[in-house]
XYZ file of C-alpha atoms in Angstrom:
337
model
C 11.106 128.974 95.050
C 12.810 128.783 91.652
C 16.085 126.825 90.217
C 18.332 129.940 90.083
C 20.290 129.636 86.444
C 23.409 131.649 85.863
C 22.669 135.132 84.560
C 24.944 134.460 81.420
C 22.353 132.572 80.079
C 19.219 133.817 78.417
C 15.961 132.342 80.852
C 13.576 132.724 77.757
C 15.402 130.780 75.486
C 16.571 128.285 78.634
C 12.549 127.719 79.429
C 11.787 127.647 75.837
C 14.045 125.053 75.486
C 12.482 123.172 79.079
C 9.406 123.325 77.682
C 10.007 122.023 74.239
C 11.155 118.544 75.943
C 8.112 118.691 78.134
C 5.667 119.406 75.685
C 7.412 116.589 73.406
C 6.798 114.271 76.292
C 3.499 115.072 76.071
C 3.053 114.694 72.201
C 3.747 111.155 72.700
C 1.405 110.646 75.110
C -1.163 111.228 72.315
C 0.541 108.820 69.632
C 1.310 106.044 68.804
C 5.021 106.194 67.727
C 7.801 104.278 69.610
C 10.346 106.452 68.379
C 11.483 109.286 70.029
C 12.372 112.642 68.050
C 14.646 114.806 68.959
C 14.122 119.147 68.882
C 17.052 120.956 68.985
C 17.229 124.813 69.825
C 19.587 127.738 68.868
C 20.787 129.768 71.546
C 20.798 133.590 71.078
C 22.254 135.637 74.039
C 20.087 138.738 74.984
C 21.785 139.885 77.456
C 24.273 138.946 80.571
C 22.497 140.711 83.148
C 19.977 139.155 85.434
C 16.854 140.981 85.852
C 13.775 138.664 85.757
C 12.403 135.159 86.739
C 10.744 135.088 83.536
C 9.966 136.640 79.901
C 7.398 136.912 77.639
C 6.931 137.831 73.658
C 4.584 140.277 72.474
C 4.439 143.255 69.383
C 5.482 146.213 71.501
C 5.995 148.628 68.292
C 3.192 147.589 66.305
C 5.301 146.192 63.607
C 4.029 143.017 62.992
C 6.665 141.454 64.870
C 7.155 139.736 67.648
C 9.411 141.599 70.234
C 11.262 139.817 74.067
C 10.184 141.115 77.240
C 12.498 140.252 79.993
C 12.771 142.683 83.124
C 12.867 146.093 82.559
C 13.603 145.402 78.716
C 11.881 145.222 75.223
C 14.224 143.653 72.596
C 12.912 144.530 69.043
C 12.376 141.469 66.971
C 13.241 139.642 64.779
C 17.233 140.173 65.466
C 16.616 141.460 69.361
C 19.523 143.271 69.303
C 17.941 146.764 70.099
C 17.258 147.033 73.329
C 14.648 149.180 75.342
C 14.503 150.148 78.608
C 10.509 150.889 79.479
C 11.192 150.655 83.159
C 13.483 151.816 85.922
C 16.627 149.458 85.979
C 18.786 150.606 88.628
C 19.407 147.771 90.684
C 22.893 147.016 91.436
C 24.560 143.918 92.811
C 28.256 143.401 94.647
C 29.328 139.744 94.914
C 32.892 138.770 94.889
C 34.585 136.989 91.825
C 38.409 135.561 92.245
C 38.867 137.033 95.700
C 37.433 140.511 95.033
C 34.158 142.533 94.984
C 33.002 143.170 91.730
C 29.919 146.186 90.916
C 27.516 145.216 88.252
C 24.170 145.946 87.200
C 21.242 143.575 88.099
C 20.371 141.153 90.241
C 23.012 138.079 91.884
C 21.056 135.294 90.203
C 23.227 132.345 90.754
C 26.282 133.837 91.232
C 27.994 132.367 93.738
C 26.724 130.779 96.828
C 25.045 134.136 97.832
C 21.542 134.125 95.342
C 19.279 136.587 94.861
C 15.697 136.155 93.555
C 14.298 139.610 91.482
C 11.444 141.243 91.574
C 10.119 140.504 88.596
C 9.215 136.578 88.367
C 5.954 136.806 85.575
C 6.252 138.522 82.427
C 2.880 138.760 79.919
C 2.083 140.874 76.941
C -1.542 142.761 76.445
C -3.693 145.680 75.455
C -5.157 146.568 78.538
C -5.970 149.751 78.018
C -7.827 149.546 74.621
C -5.896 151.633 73.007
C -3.697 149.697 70.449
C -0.749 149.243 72.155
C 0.857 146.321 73.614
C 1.354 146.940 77.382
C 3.208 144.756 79.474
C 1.870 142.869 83.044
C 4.584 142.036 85.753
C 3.610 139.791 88.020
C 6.761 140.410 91.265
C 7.849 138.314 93.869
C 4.813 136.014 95.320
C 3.129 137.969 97.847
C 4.047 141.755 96.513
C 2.443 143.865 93.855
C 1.503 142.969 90.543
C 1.709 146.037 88.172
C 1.139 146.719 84.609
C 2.811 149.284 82.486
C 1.164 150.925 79.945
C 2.513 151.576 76.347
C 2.844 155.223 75.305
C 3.278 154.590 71.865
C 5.897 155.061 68.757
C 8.039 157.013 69.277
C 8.490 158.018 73.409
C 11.596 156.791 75.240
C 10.581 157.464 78.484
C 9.856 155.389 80.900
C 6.443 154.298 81.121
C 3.935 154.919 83.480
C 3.175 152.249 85.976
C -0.124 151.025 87.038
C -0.821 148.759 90.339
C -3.173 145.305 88.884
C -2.749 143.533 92.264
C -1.563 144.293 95.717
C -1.089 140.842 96.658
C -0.079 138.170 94.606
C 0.588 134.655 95.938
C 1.229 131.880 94.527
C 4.149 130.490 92.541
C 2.355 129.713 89.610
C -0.283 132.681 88.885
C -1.656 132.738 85.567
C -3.213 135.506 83.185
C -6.178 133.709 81.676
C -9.909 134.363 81.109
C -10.938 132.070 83.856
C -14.706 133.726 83.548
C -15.415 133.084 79.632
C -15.434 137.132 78.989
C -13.250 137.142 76.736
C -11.299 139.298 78.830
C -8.038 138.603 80.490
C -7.749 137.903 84.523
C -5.165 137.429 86.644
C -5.457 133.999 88.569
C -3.890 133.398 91.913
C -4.401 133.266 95.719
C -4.625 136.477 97.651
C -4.970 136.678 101.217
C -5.836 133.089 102.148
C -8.044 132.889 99.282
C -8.003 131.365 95.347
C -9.431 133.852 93.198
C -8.869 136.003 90.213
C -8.417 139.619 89.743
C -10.412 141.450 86.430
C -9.177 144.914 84.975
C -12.301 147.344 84.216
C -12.315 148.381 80.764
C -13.954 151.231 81.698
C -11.432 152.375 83.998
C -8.733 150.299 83.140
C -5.719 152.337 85.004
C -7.561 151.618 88.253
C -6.722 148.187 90.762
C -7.690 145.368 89.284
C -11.091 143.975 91.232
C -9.937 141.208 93.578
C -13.152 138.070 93.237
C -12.220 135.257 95.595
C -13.277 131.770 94.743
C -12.871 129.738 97.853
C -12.800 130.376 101.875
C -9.659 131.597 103.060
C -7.799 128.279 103.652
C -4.449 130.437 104.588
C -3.213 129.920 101.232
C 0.154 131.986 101.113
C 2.349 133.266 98.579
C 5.177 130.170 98.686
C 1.821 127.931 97.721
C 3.140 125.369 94.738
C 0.656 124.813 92.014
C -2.115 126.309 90.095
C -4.112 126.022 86.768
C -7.249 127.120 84.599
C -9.205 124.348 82.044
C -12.326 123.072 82.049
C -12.336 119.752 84.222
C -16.059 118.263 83.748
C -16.910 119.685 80.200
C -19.546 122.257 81.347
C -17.573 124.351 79.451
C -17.031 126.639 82.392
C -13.029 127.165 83.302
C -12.442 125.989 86.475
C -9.354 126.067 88.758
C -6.739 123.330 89.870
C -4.593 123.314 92.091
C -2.609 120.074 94.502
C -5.562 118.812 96.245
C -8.268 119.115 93.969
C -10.175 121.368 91.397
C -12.471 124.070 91.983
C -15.686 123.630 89.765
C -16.960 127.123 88.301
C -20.594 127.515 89.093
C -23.069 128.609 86.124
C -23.182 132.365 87.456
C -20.818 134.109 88.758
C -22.580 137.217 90.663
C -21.542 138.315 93.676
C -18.580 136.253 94.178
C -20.224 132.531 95.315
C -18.131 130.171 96.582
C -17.165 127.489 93.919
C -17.613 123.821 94.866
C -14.255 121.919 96.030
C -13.579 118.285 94.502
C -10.715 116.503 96.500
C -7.984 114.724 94.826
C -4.671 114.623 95.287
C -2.339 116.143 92.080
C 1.011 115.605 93.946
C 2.981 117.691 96.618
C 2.539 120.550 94.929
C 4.232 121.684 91.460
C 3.595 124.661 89.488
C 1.414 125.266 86.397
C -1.063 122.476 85.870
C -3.617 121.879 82.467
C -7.084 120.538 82.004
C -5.763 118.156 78.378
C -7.485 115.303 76.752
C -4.011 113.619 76.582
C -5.770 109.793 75.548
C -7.857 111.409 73.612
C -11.191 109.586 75.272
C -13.242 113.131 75.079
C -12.543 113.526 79.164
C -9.777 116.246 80.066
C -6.816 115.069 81.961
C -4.929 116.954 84.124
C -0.937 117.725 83.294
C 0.945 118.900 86.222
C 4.938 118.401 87.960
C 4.307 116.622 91.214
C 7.009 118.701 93.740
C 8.660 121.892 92.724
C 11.632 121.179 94.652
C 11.786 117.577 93.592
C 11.166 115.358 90.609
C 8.049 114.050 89.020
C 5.846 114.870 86.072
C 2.405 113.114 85.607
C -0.650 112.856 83.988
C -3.910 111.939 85.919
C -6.331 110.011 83.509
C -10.094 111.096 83.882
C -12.569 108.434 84.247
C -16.543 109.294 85.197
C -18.731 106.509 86.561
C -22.345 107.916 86.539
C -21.892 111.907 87.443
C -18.355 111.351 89.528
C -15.265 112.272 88.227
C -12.424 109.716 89.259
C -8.210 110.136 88.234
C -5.742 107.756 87.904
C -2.157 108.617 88.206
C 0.012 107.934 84.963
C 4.248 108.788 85.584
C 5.738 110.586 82.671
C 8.967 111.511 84.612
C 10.482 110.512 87.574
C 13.692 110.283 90.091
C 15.158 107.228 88.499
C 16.159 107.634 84.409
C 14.557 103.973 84.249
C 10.830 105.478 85.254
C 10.832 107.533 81.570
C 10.532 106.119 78.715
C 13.132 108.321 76.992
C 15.610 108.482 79.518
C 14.871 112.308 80.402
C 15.744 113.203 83.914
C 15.940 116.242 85.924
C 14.579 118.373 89.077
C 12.747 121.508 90.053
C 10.137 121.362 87.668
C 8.955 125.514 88.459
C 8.207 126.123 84.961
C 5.483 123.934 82.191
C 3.616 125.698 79.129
């Protein structure tokens, strides 16, 4: 499951900040330069309520700014400091602080030694309706619902109406890509023992989304660590990844086929992995944390010899400080973009 952080603390700006070192890391994978520079961030406190896993960015009022989605909130850009409540928000939490029980709104986060994990653990911004408006897909806790809710517009402060995408979701790492080369949005997961992806219809759009799997069930479940879309061979087809190998996409996709399985071994399992040309040799790598619950970060170097597609491991973080070049160290890797 995921690091639980302290509900006092903003998760966007905390994985923002998580990702800027990791995607640093990367940057110098594709240099040359010896030495290392630093990013700093500015912390800006939405809110001290815990609601969500995760957050996402997107221009909910059409004004040409970018607004925070986190839970059951919209927080209108560029200060954030209005805040919008587009979906129910009536959980409530008890824990005890200093020898008595406290009441307050939210989930228990990391307070305490009691945690609670929320329902809401993927946030993403799109139109998926068609009509204009930015609507916003919640992807829950791994193995329930996914549901989207749909925008009504300037002006309403109701709550909007909800829409089932998915009715099970598993994974820990699902993504919202265009795995198919539509040009439409999809989301990617397992389901029922199977990796697949599920499409919206445009022409129906409020209805489920259409569940396509992509492999035989293998009993994938919903605790399953690691998952990822890019294009592994350069057919320019997406195909998936996940901790033991990569699925390849075949060159049609009707009536759901089966897509061909290539072993290898990406670690214990992590969470979101990439198809990158990190050495820049024209042959994508693959980016991906080696054990959720542990430490590691790596890159696995593609090499072909004739038509087969080999990978050698390359460390970029470790357990020991001495294993990183820049001294960067920590655990639970649940989180890379």
């Amino acid at each position: 499951m995921h690091l639980r952080i302290p509900p006092d603390s903003v998760r966007l700006l905390l994985a923002t900040a998580a990702v800027g070192l990791l995607s640093t890391g990367c940057a110098y994978l594709h240099s040359e330069a010896s030495t290392p520079r630093l990013h700093s961030f500015t912390k800006q406190e939405l809110s001290n309520e815990f609601w969500a896993e995760g957050a996402c960015f997107g221009d909910i009022n059409r004004d040409g700014v970018a607004d925070v989605i986190s839970g059951p909130f919209w927080y209108e850009g560029p200060t954030f400091k209005v805040r919008h409540e587009y979906a129910t928000a009536d959980h409530v939490s008890k824990s005890k602080r200093n020898g008595a029980e406290v009441t307050f709104r939210g989930y228990k986060g990391g307070l305490g030694n009691e945690n609670e994990y929320s329902a809401n653990f993927f946030a993403h911004s799109a139109d998926i309706n068609g009509d204009g408006w930015t609507d916003i897909l919640i992807l829950g806790f791994p193995g329930e619902n996914s549901w989207w809710f749909e925008n009504p517009g300037k002006g309403v402060t109701t709550h909007w109406k909800r829409h089932v995408a998915l009715d099970v979701t598993d994974n820990e790492s699902p993504r919202w890509v265009d795995i198919t080369g539509d040009g439409r949005l999809e989301i990617v997961c397992s389901s029922k023992g199977h990796y697949g992806y599920a499409s919206p219809d445009p022409k129906n759009p409020t209805a489920p989304f259409t569940w396509h799997p992509l492999s035989p069930d293998k009993k994938y479940h919903r605790f399953t660590h690691g998952l990822g879309v890019g294009d592994v061979n350069g057919d320019g087809r997406m195909d998936l990844l996940e901790k033991d190998g990569w699925w390849e996409q075949p060159a049609s996709l009707a009536g759901d086929p089966v897509w061909k399985h290539h072993p290898v071994s990406f670690g214990l399992g992590g969470s979101q992995m990439y198809a990158y040309d990190v050495n820049g040799d024209g042959l994508n790598d693959v980016i991906t944390s080696l054990a959720a619950h542990g430490y590691g970060l790596a890159w696995y170097e593609q090499s072909k010899v004739g038509s087969e597609i080999h990978f050698k491991e390359h460390i970029i973080m470790n357990k020991e400080v001495s294993e990183n070049t820049y001294g960067v160290k920590f655990s639970q890797l649940h989180g890379i973009d």
